Coordinates of C-alpha atoms in Angstrom, one line a residue:
Chain K
M1 CA 40.2 -58.1 -126.7
E2 CA 42.3 -61.2 -126.4
G3 CA 43.7 -62.9 -123.4
G4 CA 40.7 -62.6 -121.0
I5 CA 39.3 -60.0 -118.6
L6 CA 40.5 -58.1 -115.7
I7 CA 38.5 -58.8 -112.6
S8 CA 39.9 -57.3 -109.4
G9 CA 42.3 -59.7 -107.8
F10 CA 40.4 -59.2 -104.6
W11 CA 37.2 -60.6 -106.0
V12 CA 39.0 -63.5 -107.7
A13 CA 40.8 -64.4 -104.4
L14 CA 37.6 -64.0 -102.4
S15 CA 35.6 -66.3 -104.7
V16 CA 38.3 -68.9 -104.6
A17 CA 38.6 -68.6 -100.8
I18 CA 34.8 -69.1 -100.4
F19 CA 34.9 -72.1 -102.8
F20 CA 37.7 -73.8 -100.9
I21 CA 36.2 -73.1 -97.5
V22 CA 32.9 -74.8 -98.6
S23 CA 34.9 -77.7 -100.1
F24 CA 37.0 -78.1 -96.9
M25 CA 33.8 -78.0 -94.7
L26 CA 32.4 -80.8 -96.9
A27 CA 35.6 -82.8 -96.7
H28 CA 35.6 -82.4 -92.9
L29 CA 32.0 -83.6 -92.8
G30 CA 33.2 -86.6 -94.9
R31 CA 36.0 -87.2 -92.4
I32 CA 33.6 -87.2 -89.4
H33 CA 31.5 -89.9 -91.2
T34 CA 34.4 -92.0 -92.2
G35 CA 35.3 -95.1 -90.1
K36 CA 38.6 -96.8 -89.7
G37 CA 40.4 -98.8 -92.3
L38 CA 41.4 -98.7 -96.0
S39 CA 38.0 -99.6 -97.4
E40 CA 36.4 -96.7 -95.4
Y41 CA 39.1 -94.2 -96.4
Y42 CA 39.4 -95.1 -100.1
V43 CA 35.9 -96.3 -101.1
A44 CA 33.8 -94.7 -98.4
G45 CA 32.9 -98.1 -96.9
R46 CA 31.0 -98.9 -100.2
N47 CA 28.1 -97.0 -98.8
V48 CA 27.5 -94.0 -101.0
G49 CA 24.0 -93.2 -102.4
G50 CA 23.1 -92.9 -106.1
F51 CA 22.8 -89.1 -106.2
I52 CA 26.2 -88.4 -104.7
S53 CA 27.8 -91.3 -106.7
A54 CA 26.4 -89.8 -109.9
L55 CA 27.8 -86.4 -109.1
T56 CA 31.2 -87.6 -108.1
Y57 CA 31.4 -89.8 -111.2
S58 CA 30.5 -86.7 -113.4
A59 CA 32.8 -84.3 -111.7
T60 CA 35.7 -86.8 -111.8
T61 CA 35.2 -87.5 -115.5
Y62 CA 34.7 -83.9 -116.7
S63 CA 37.8 -81.7 -116.1
A64 CA 38.6 -78.1 -116.9
F65 CA 39.2 -79.5 -120.4
M66 CA 35.5 -79.1 -121.1
M67 CA 35.1 -75.3 -120.5
V68 CA 38.5 -74.4 -121.8
G69 CA 39.8 -77.1 -124.2
L70 CA 36.5 -78.3 -125.7
V71 CA 35.1 -74.8 -126.1
G72 CA 38.3 -73.9 -128.0
F73 CA 38.2 -77.1 -130.0
T74 CA 34.6 -76.3 -131.1
Y75 CA 35.5 -72.7 -131.7
A76 CA 38.3 -73.7 -134.1
G77 CA 37.2 -77.1 -135.5
G78 CA 33.4 -77.0 -135.3
V79 CA 31.0 -79.9 -134.8
G80 CA 33.7 -82.5 -135.0
A81 CA 34.5 -81.6 -131.4
L82 CA 30.9 -82.6 -130.5
G83 CA 31.3 -85.8 -132.4
F84 CA 34.5 -86.6 -130.5
E85 CA 32.9 -85.9 -127.1
L86 CA 29.7 -87.8 -127.8
I87 CA 31.5 -90.9 -129.1
Y88 CA 33.4 -90.9 -125.9
F89 CA 30.0 -90.5 -124.1
M90 CA 28.6 -93.5 -126.0
G91 CA 31.5 -95.5 -124.6
V92 CA 29.6 -95.3 -121.3
M93 CA 27.9 -98.4 -122.6
L94 CA 31.1 -100.2 -121.5
A95 CA 30.5 -98.9 -118.0
I96 CA 27.2 -100.7 -118.2
L97 CA 28.8 -103.9 -119.5
F98 CA 31.6 -103.8 -116.9
G99 CA 30.0 -101.7 -114.1
I100 CA 27.9 -104.4 -112.6
R101 CA 30.9 -106.8 -112.7
F102 CA 33.3 -104.3 -111.1
Y103 CA 30.7 -103.6 -108.5
M104 CA 30.0 -107.2 -107.7
A105 CA 33.6 -108.2 -107.7
G106 CA 34.4 -105.2 -105.4
R107 CA 31.8 -106.3 -102.9
K108 CA 32.6 -110.0 -103.0
K109 CA 36.4 -109.7 -102.8
E110 CA 36.6 -106.3 -101.2
Y111 CA 38.7 -104.8 -104.0
I112 CA 39.6 -101.2 -103.5
T113 CA 41.6 -100.5 -106.7
P114 CA 41.1 -101.6 -110.3
A115 CA 44.7 -102.9 -110.4
Q116 CA 43.9 -105.1 -107.4
L117 CA 40.9 -106.5 -109.3
L118 CA 43.0 -107.1 -112.5
G119 CA 45.9 -108.6 -110.5
A120 CA 43.5 -111.0 -108.7
K121 CA 41.7 -112.0 -111.8
Y122 CA 44.9 -113.0 -113.4
G123 CA 46.5 -114.3 -110.2
S124 CA 49.5 -111.9 -110.7
R125 CA 50.9 -109.5 -108.2
F126 CA 53.3 -108.3 -110.9
L127 CA 50.4 -107.3 -113.2
Q128 CA 48.8 -105.5 -110.3
A129 CA 51.9 -103.4 -109.6
L130 CA 52.5 -102.8 -113.3
V131 CA 49.0 -101.4 -113.8
A132 CA 49.4 -99.2 -110.8
L133 CA 52.8 -98.0 -112.0
I134 CA 51.5 -97.0 -115.4
C135 CA 48.6 -95.1 -113.8
L136 CA 51.0 -93.2 -111.5
V137 CA 53.4 -92.3 -114.4
F138 CA 50.6 -91.0 -116.7
L139 CA 48.0 -89.6 -114.3
I140 CA 50.3 -87.4 -112.2
P141 CA 51.2 -85.3 -115.3
Y142 CA 47.5 -85.3 -116.2
M143 CA 46.7 -83.8 -112.8
S144 CA 49.5 -81.3 -113.1
V145 CA 47.9 -80.0 -116.3
Q146 CA 44.7 -79.4 -114.4
L147 CA 46.6 -77.4 -111.8
I148 CA 48.5 -75.5 -114.6
G149 CA 45.1 -74.7 -116.2
S150 CA 43.6 -73.5 -112.9
A151 CA 46.6 -71.3 -112.1
Y152 CA 46.6 -69.7 -115.6
L153 CA 42.9 -69.0 -115.3
L154 CA 43.3 -67.3 -112.0
E155 CA 46.3 -65.3 -113.2
T156 CA 44.6 -64.3 -116.5
L157 CA 41.2 -63.3 -114.9
S158 CA 42.9 -61.3 -112.2
G159 CA 45.0 -59.5 -114.7
G160 CA 48.2 -60.8 -113.1
Q161 CA 47.2 -59.7 -109.6
I162 CA 47.2 -63.3 -108.5
P163 CA 50.6 -64.5 -109.8
Y164 CA 50.8 -68.0 -111.5
G165 CA 53.2 -69.4 -109.0
L166 CA 51.1 -68.4 -106.0
A167 CA 48.0 -69.9 -107.6
V168 CA 49.8 -73.2 -108.3
V169 CA 51.1 -73.5 -104.7
T170 CA 47.8 -72.4 -103.1
V171 CA 45.5 -74.6 -105.2
G172 CA 47.8 -77.6 -105.1
I173 CA 48.2 -77.5 -101.3
I174 CA 44.5 -76.9 -100.6
V175 CA 43.3 -79.7 -102.9
A176 CA 45.8 -82.2 -101.5
F177 CA 44.9 -81.2 -97.9
Y178 CA 41.2 -81.7 -98.2
T179 CA 41.7 -84.9 -100.1
F180 CA 44.0 -86.2 -97.4
W181 CA 41.5 -84.9 -94.8
G182 CA 38.2 -86.2 -96.1
G183 CA 39.2 -89.5 -97.9
M184 CA 36.7 -90.8 -100.5
R185 CA 33.6 -89.6 -98.6
G186 CA 35.0 -86.1 -98.4
V187 CA 36.0 -86.2 -102.0
A188 CA 32.6 -87.5 -103.1
W189 CA 30.8 -84.8 -101.2
T190 CA 33.0 -82.0 -102.5
D191 CA 32.8 -83.4 -106.0
A192 CA 29.0 -83.4 -105.7
I193 CA 28.8 -79.7 -104.9
Q194 CA 31.5 -78.9 -107.5
A195 CA 29.5 -80.8 -110.2
L196 CA 26.4 -78.8 -109.4
I197 CA 28.4 -75.5 -109.7
M198 CA 29.9 -76.8 -113.1
I199 CA 26.5 -77.5 -114.7
V200 CA 24.6 -74.5 -113.3
A201 CA 27.4 -72.0 -114.2
A202 CA 27.8 -73.4 -117.8
L203 CA 24.0 -73.3 -118.3
T204 CA 23.7 -69.7 -117.1
L205 CA 26.6 -68.6 -119.3
L206 CA 25.0 -70.3 -122.3
V207 CA 21.7 -68.6 -121.7
Y208 CA 23.3 -65.2 -121.3
V209 CA 25.6 -65.7 -124.3
V210 CA 22.9 -66.9 -126.7
Q211 CA 20.0 -64.7 -125.5
V212 CA 21.8 -61.5 -124.8
L213 CA 25.0 -61.4 -126.8
V214 CA 24.0 -63.4 -129.9
G215 CA 20.3 -62.4 -130.0
G216 CA 18.6 -65.8 -129.6
F217 CA 19.0 -69.4 -130.7
N218 CA 17.5 -68.8 -134.1
V219 CA 20.1 -66.0 -134.8
L220 CA 22.8 -68.3 -133.6
V221 CA 21.8 -71.0 -136.1
L222 CA 21.3 -68.6 -139.0
R223 CA 24.6 -66.8 -138.4
L224 CA 26.5 -70.0 -138.1
E225 CA 25.1 -71.4 -141.3
T226 CA 25.8 -68.2 -143.2
E227 CA 29.1 -66.9 -141.6
H228 CA 30.8 -70.1 -140.6
P229 CA 29.3 -73.0 -142.6
E230 CA 32.7 -74.8 -142.4
L231 CA 32.2 -75.3 -138.7
L232 CA 29.0 -77.3 -139.2
T233 CA 30.5 -80.3 -141.1
V234 CA 33.4 -82.7 -140.6
P235 CA 36.3 -82.8 -141.3
G236 CA 35.9 -79.1 -140.5
P237 CA 38.0 -76.0 -141.3
P238 CA 41.6 -76.2 -142.6
R239 CA 44.4 -76.7 -140.0
G240 CA 47.9 -76.5 -141.4
A241 CA 48.1 -78.8 -144.4
G242 CA 45.0 -80.8 -143.3
R243 CA 41.7 -80.3 -141.6
W244 CA 40.8 -80.0 -137.9
F245 CA 39.0 -83.3 -137.9
S246 CA 40.4 -85.4 -140.7
F247 CA 39.1 -88.9 -140.3
S248 CA 42.4 -90.4 -139.1
H249 CA 42.7 -87.6 -136.6
F250 CA 39.1 -88.2 -135.4
L251 CA 39.7 -91.9 -135.1
G252 CA 43.0 -91.3 -133.1
L253 CA 41.2 -88.9 -130.8
T254 CA 38.0 -90.9 -130.2
I255 CA 39.2 -94.5 -129.7
P256 CA 41.3 -93.9 -126.5
W257 CA 38.5 -91.8 -125.0
F258 CA 35.8 -94.3 -126.0
F259 CA 37.3 -96.8 -123.5
F260 CA 37.8 -94.1 -120.8
S261 CA 35.1 -95.4 -118.4
I262 CA 36.9 -98.8 -118.0
T263 CA 40.6 -97.7 -118.3
N264 CA 40.8 -94.7 -116.0
P265 CA 41.3 -96.0 -112.4
Q266 CA 39.6 -93.0 -110.8
V267 CA 36.5 -93.7 -112.8
V268 CA 36.6 -97.5 -112.3
Q269 CA 37.0 -97.0 -108.5
R270 CA 33.7 -95.2 -108.5
F271 CA 32.0 -98.5 -109.3
F272 CA 33.2 -99.7 -105.9
I273 CA 31.4 -97.0 -103.9
P274 CA 27.6 -97.3 -104.4
K275 CA 25.8 -98.8 -101.5
S276 CA 23.4 -101.0 -103.6
I277 CA 22.6 -101.9 -107.2
G278 CA 19.9 -99.3 -107.2
S279 CA 22.5 -96.7 -106.3
L280 CA 24.8 -98.0 -109.0
K281 CA 22.0 -97.7 -111.5
N282 CA 21.3 -94.1 -110.4
M283 CA 25.0 -93.3 -110.6
I284 CA 25.1 -94.3 -114.3
R285 CA 21.7 -92.7 -115.1
G286 CA 22.7 -89.5 -113.3
F287 CA 26.0 -89.4 -115.2
L288 CA 24.2 -89.9 -118.5
V289 CA 22.0 -86.9 -117.9
F290 CA 24.9 -84.7 -116.6
G291 CA 27.4 -85.7 -119.4
F292 CA 24.9 -85.2 -122.2
T293 CA 23.7 -81.8 -121.0
Y294 CA 27.2 -80.6 -120.2
T295 CA 28.5 -81.6 -123.6
I296 CA 25.7 -79.9 -125.5
I297 CA 26.2 -76.7 -123.5
V298 CA 29.9 -76.6 -123.9
T299 CA 29.9 -77.2 -127.7
L300 CA 27.2 -74.5 -128.2
L301 CA 29.4 -72.1 -126.2
G302 CA 32.2 -72.9 -128.6
L303 CA 30.1 -72.2 -131.6
A304 CA 28.7 -69.0 -130.1
S305 CA 32.2 -67.8 -129.3
K306 CA 33.1 -68.0 -133.0
L307 CA 30.3 -65.5 -133.8
L308 CA 31.3 -63.1 -131.0
I309 CA 35.1 -63.2 -131.1
P310 CA 36.0 -64.7 -134.5
N311 CA 39.7 -63.9 -134.9
L312 CA 41.5 -65.3 -131.8
S313 CA 45.1 -66.3 -132.3
K314 CA 44.7 -69.4 -130.1
P315 CA 41.5 -71.5 -129.7
D316 CA 42.2 -71.9 -125.9
L317 CA 41.6 -68.2 -125.5
A318 CA 38.0 -68.5 -126.5
M319 CA 36.6 -69.1 -123.0
P320 CA 38.7 -66.5 -121.2
T321 CA 37.9 -63.9 -123.9
L322 CA 34.2 -64.8 -123.9
L323 CA 34.2 -64.2 -120.1
G324 CA 35.4 -60.6 -120.9
L325 CA 32.0 -60.0 -122.6
V326 CA 29.8 -61.1 -119.7
P327 CA 29.0 -59.2 -116.4
A328 CA 31.8 -59.7 -113.8
P329 CA 29.6 -61.7 -111.3
L330 CA 28.8 -64.2 -114.0
A331 CA 32.4 -64.4 -115.1
L332 CA 33.4 -65.1 -111.5
I333 CA 30.9 -67.9 -111.2
V334 CA 32.1 -69.4 -114.4
M335 CA 35.7 -69.1 -113.3
V336 CA 34.8 -70.9 -110.0
S337 CA 33.0 -73.6 -112.1
I338 CA 36.2 -74.2 -114.2
L339 CA 38.3 -74.3 -111.0
A340 CA 35.7 -76.8 -109.6
A341 CA 36.0 -79.0 -112.7
A342 CA 39.8 -79.0 -112.4
V343 CA 40.0 -79.7 -108.7
S344 CA 37.2 -82.3 -108.7
T345 CA 39.1 -84.3 -111.3
S346 CA 42.4 -83.8 -109.5
D347 CA 41.2 -84.8 -106.0
S348 CA 39.7 -88.0 -107.3
I349 CA 42.8 -89.0 -109.2
L350 CA 44.9 -88.0 -106.2
L351 CA 43.0 -90.3 -103.9
T352 CA 42.9 -93.1 -106.4
L353 CA 46.7 -92.9 -107.0
S354 CA 47.3 -92.9 -103.3
S355 CA 45.1 -96.1 -103.0
M356 CA 47.0 -97.7 -105.9
A357 CA 50.5 -96.8 -104.4
T358 CA 49.4 -98.2 -101.1
I359 CA 47.5 -101.4 -102.0
D360 CA 49.0 -102.3 -105.4
I361 CA 52.6 -101.5 -104.7
Y362 CA 53.2 -101.1 -100.9
K363 CA 51.0 -103.9 -99.6
N364 CA 52.0 -105.9 -102.7
L365 CA 55.6 -105.8 -101.6
K366 CA 54.8 -106.0 -97.9
P367 CA 51.7 -108.1 -97.6
K368 CA 51.8 -108.3 -93.8
A369 CA 51.6 -104.5 -93.4
S370 CA 48.7 -103.6 -91.1
E371 CA 45.7 -101.5 -92.3
K372 CA 46.9 -98.6 -90.0
E373 CA 50.5 -98.8 -91.4
S374 CA 49.2 -98.9 -95.0
L375 CA 46.9 -96.0 -94.5
K376 CA 49.7 -94.0 -93.0
F377 CA 51.7 -94.8 -96.1
G378 CA 48.8 -93.8 -98.4
K379 CA 48.5 -90.4 -96.7
I380 CA 52.2 -89.8 -97.1
V381 CA 51.8 -90.6 -100.8
I382 CA 49.2 -87.9 -101.1
G383 CA 51.8 -85.4 -99.8
I384 CA 54.5 -86.7 -102.1
I385 CA 52.2 -86.5 -105.1
M386 CA 51.2 -83.0 -104.1
V387 CA 54.9 -81.9 -104.0
L388 CA 55.5 -83.5 -107.5
L389 CA 52.4 -81.8 -108.8
V390 CA 53.4 -78.4 -107.6
L391 CA 56.9 -78.8 -108.9
F392 CA 55.7 -80.0 -112.4
S393 CA 53.3 -77.2 -112.5
L394 CA 55.7 -74.4 -111.5
K395 CA 57.9 -75.2 -114.4
P396 CA 55.9 -77.3 -116.9
L397 CA 58.3 -79.4 -118.9
G398 CA 57.4 -80.5 -122.5
L399 CA 57.5 -84.1 -121.3
I400 CA 55.0 -83.5 -118.6
V401 CA 52.5 -81.9 -121.0
E402 CA 53.1 -84.7 -123.5
L403 CA 52.6 -87.5 -121.0
S404 CA 49.4 -85.8 -119.8
V405 CA 47.9 -85.3 -123.3
T406 CA 48.7 -88.9 -124.3
S407 CA 47.7 -90.5 -121.0
S408 CA 44.4 -91.9 -122.4
A409 CA 46.4 -93.6 -125.2
Y410 CA 48.5 -95.5 -122.6
L411 CA 45.6 -96.3 -120.3
L412 CA 43.8 -97.7 -123.4
Q413 CA 46.3 -100.5 -123.3
F414 CA 44.5 -102.0 -120.3
V415 CA 41.5 -102.8 -122.5
P416 CA 42.3 -106.3 -123.8
A417 CA 43.4 -107.5 -120.4
T418 CA 40.2 -106.0 -118.8
F419 CA 38.0 -107.8 -121.4
G420 CA 40.0 -111.0 -121.0
A421 CA 39.7 -110.9 -117.2
F422 CA 35.9 -111.1 -117.3
F423 CA 35.1 -112.8 -120.6
W424 CA 37.9 -115.2 -121.5
K425 CA 38.7 -118.1 -119.3
K426 CA 41.6 -119.2 -121.5
T427 CA 43.7 -116.1 -121.0
N428 CA 46.6 -115.8 -118.6
A429 CA 48.8 -113.4 -116.7
K430 CA 51.7 -113.6 -119.2
A431 CA 49.4 -112.6 -122.0
A432 CA 48.0 -109.7 -120.0
T433 CA 51.3 -108.4 -118.8
T434 CA 53.2 -108.7 -122.1
S435 CA 50.4 -107.1 -124.1
I436 CA 50.1 -104.1 -121.8
I437 CA 53.9 -103.6 -121.8
L438 CA 54.1 -104.0 -125.6
G439 CA 51.1 -101.7 -126.2
C440 CA 52.6 -99.0 -124.1
L441 CA 56.0 -99.3 -125.7
V442 CA 54.6 -99.1 -129.3
T443 CA 52.4 -96.2 -128.4
G444 CA 55.3 -94.4 -126.7
V445 CA 57.9 -95.0 -129.4
L446 CA 55.5 -93.8 -132.2
Y447 CA 54.5 -90.7 -130.2
F448 CA 58.0 -89.6 -129.4
T449 CA 59.3 -90.3 -132.9
N450 CA 56.1 -88.7 -134.4
I451 CA 55.6 -91.6 -136.8
K452 CA 52.1 -92.5 -138.0
P453 CA 52.3 -95.6 -140.2
L454 CA 49.4 -95.7 -142.7
G455 CA 48.3 -92.3 -141.2
L456 CA 47.0 -94.0 -138.0
W457 CA 47.7 -92.6 -134.6
P458 CA 50.1 -94.2 -132.1
A459 CA 47.3 -95.2 -129.8
I460 CA 45.6 -97.2 -132.6
W461 CA 48.8 -99.1 -133.4
G462 CA 49.5 -99.6 -129.7
I463 CA 46.0 -101.2 -129.1
L464 CA 46.2 -103.3 -132.3
I465 CA 49.6 -104.8 -131.5
N466 CA 48.5 -105.2 -127.8
T467 CA 45.3 -107.0 -128.8
L468 CA 47.1 -109.3 -131.2
T469 CA 49.7 -110.2 -128.6
F470 CA 47.1 -110.8 -126.0
I471 CA 45.1 -113.2 -128.2
I472 CA 48.2 -115.1 -129.4
L473 CA 49.7 -115.5 -125.9
S474 CA 46.4 -116.4 -124.5
L475 CA 46.1 -119.2 -127.0
V476 CA 49.7 -120.4 -126.8
V477 CA 50.7 -120.0 -123.1
K478 CA 49.2 -122.4 -120.6
P479 CA 47.2 -120.5 -117.9
Y480 CA 48.4 -120.6 -114.3
P481 CA 47.3 -123.9 -112.7
K482 CA 45.9 -122.0 -109.8
P483 CA 45.7 -118.3 -109.3
K484 CA 47.9 -117.1 -106.4
I485 CA 45.6 -114.3 -105.4
E486 CA 41.9 -114.8 -104.6
G487 CA 39.5 -114.1 -107.4
G488 CA 41.4 -115.4 -110.4
A489 CA 40.2 -115.5 -114.0
G490 CA 37.0 -117.4 -114.5
D491 CA 35.8 -117.2 -110.9
G492 CA 32.3 -116.5 -112.2
I493 CA 32.0 -112.8 -111.4
Chain H
M1 CA 19.0 -115.4 -124.3
A2 CA 22.3 -115.6 -126.1
L3 CA 20.6 -114.5 -129.3
K4 CA 19.1 -111.5 -127.5
K5 CA 22.6 -110.6 -126.2
T6 CA 24.1 -110.8 -129.6
V7 CA 21.4 -108.7 -131.1
K8 CA 22.0 -106.0 -128.5
I9 CA 25.8 -106.0 -129.1
V10 CA 25.2 -105.8 -132.9
C11 CA 22.8 -102.9 -132.4
F12 CA 25.3 -101.0 -130.2
L13 CA 28.1 -101.6 -132.7
V14 CA 25.9 -100.3 -135.5
I15 CA 25.2 -97.1 -133.5
I16 CA 28.9 -96.6 -133.0
L17 CA 29.7 -97.3 -136.7
L18 CA 27.0 -94.8 -137.8
A19 CA 28.5 -92.2 -135.5
Y20 CA 31.7 -92.5 -137.5
I21 CA 30.3 -93.1 -141.0
I22 CA 27.3 -90.8 -141.6
P23 CA 28.9 -87.4 -140.6
Y24 CA 31.9 -88.1 -142.8
T25 CA 29.9 -89.2 -145.8
V26 CA 26.2 -88.2 -146.2
L27 CA 26.4 -85.2 -144.0
S28 CA 29.9 -83.9 -144.9
S29 CA 28.4 -81.5 -147.5
L30 CA 25.5 -80.3 -145.4
P31 CA 26.6 -77.1 -143.5
K32 CA 23.5 -76.9 -141.3
L33 CA 23.1 -77.2 -137.5
W34 CA 20.6 -79.9 -138.2
G35 CA 23.2 -81.8 -140.2
A36 CA 26.1 -83.6 -138.4
Y37 CA 25.4 -81.7 -135.1
L38 CA 21.8 -82.9 -134.8
F39 CA 22.7 -86.3 -136.1
W40 CA 25.2 -86.9 -133.3
V41 CA 22.8 -85.6 -130.7
V42 CA 20.0 -87.8 -131.9
L43 CA 22.2 -90.9 -132.2
T44 CA 23.5 -90.3 -128.6
L45 CA 20.0 -90.0 -127.3
I46 CA 19.2 -93.4 -128.9
A47 CA 22.4 -94.8 -127.3
V48 CA 21.3 -93.3 -123.9
A49 CA 17.8 -94.9 -124.3
F50 CA 19.5 -98.2 -125.1
M51 CA 21.8 -97.9 -122.0
C52 CA 18.8 -97.1 -119.8
S53 CA 16.9 -100.1 -121.0
E54 CA 20.0 -102.2 -120.1
L55 CA 20.1 -100.7 -116.6
S56 CA 16.5 -101.4 -116.0
G57 CA 17.3 -105.2 -116.1
W58 CA 19.7 -105.0 -113.2
R59 CA 18.4 -106.4 -109.9
E60 CA 19.8 -106.5 -106.4
E61 CA 20.3 -110.3 -106.8
S62 CA 22.2 -109.9 -110.2

């Protein structure tokens, strides 16, 4: 059977309702413990413990892509999908290189957003607004894809009893409402419970699939090696004229994601929330355990799916179809876990984008705006983004999907400026601004014209030209004599 | 101290390079789960151990 299972719409709706009631209660608890001011609302007063920080970091990073996209990717392309995900995971080393610096800078200068930090380091309000604007343009579509995925899942699993449109509007409004209500503390606590649901459900599903459906781990290995050996090597099985993971494709996929932990604002903002260095360390340690375990589980599920349902027309159907083979209660729990993955990524991005629109754009243009006024603006932004999200998701345009898929390629363009801000005193705002704009333009033009010079992906060309421009302009242009904003380049953080 | 830092950076770069090179060369003709799959898993565990050792050096007064 293809296209998923039919669980009664009543049970799907009930599970979703319970999930959101619990999430809202946690968000409300977060609200009760949240004091006044921007720092309290957006970074939980920089007072979150290591355990909750680790879980919100994990839930924010891992979206519904894991249990739907990556399972499908492994199902069709084999172990290359694991390589892709683990190379991203090794990029967490950058979080260690920068994490302590983000944390210290955040505490010392009271930064709330990554764009604020970058703008201050270079002494450029324009750069600050530019970074925020790029994040808004690419991350709103990325969030809408999470919403689209959740709504399709609910519609498919209920056999159409929960219509797509109703699912989009309901999930969109509820997520936006509890994010608005709970602020960062609420989001962190809901993320924590959602992360636990994600890992427990995925592990339970894997045990059931391998032990009951496949017949044990040894059988899984033996059958894979004899029935689908092409899945166990790279570049993997044929795809069109090429292979699933040709080297240039693999490079194009992995490089933007390798830098994910320092380019995605919703992730960087999490370095501002731990209450101590000990909590920061535990946040990263916890994420390492969660990310590694989750990746192994998900890729094994993809490989096992190939043995159980080998002839699907689309790889993305692997998970919904696999759920058709397991008992309904387990399928419901996994469905809730996928929903949890989608909403825990979306709520974090939503709050981060609200903080960026408020601090990096609104307060940037209106520096004398009070905290109360700014916070009011930020909460209105959450509402506006929610409306955009629902509209984009109700009628997904090709452009929205394209922007979402390529978001990591554009956010990658922050890398040279981020390195320069902390490690190169000679650099300057013009170099940072020009290189980011040029990198995004090159990436965009190559994507939309579908040109891959020398077989390299647009993101690679974008970052190469960006880095070259950054280095040349840093050497040629004289730095600002004195940064206009506190905490300029080379302030020793 | 600077030498120690350089050695660490080189070690990390080697890990990353191996993650790209080995599966596409030595292991590309080994269709076993203990081929590329296990290689990436073990290499990641080495990277995790490396990261944890880095973290252990962080102190409150960093």
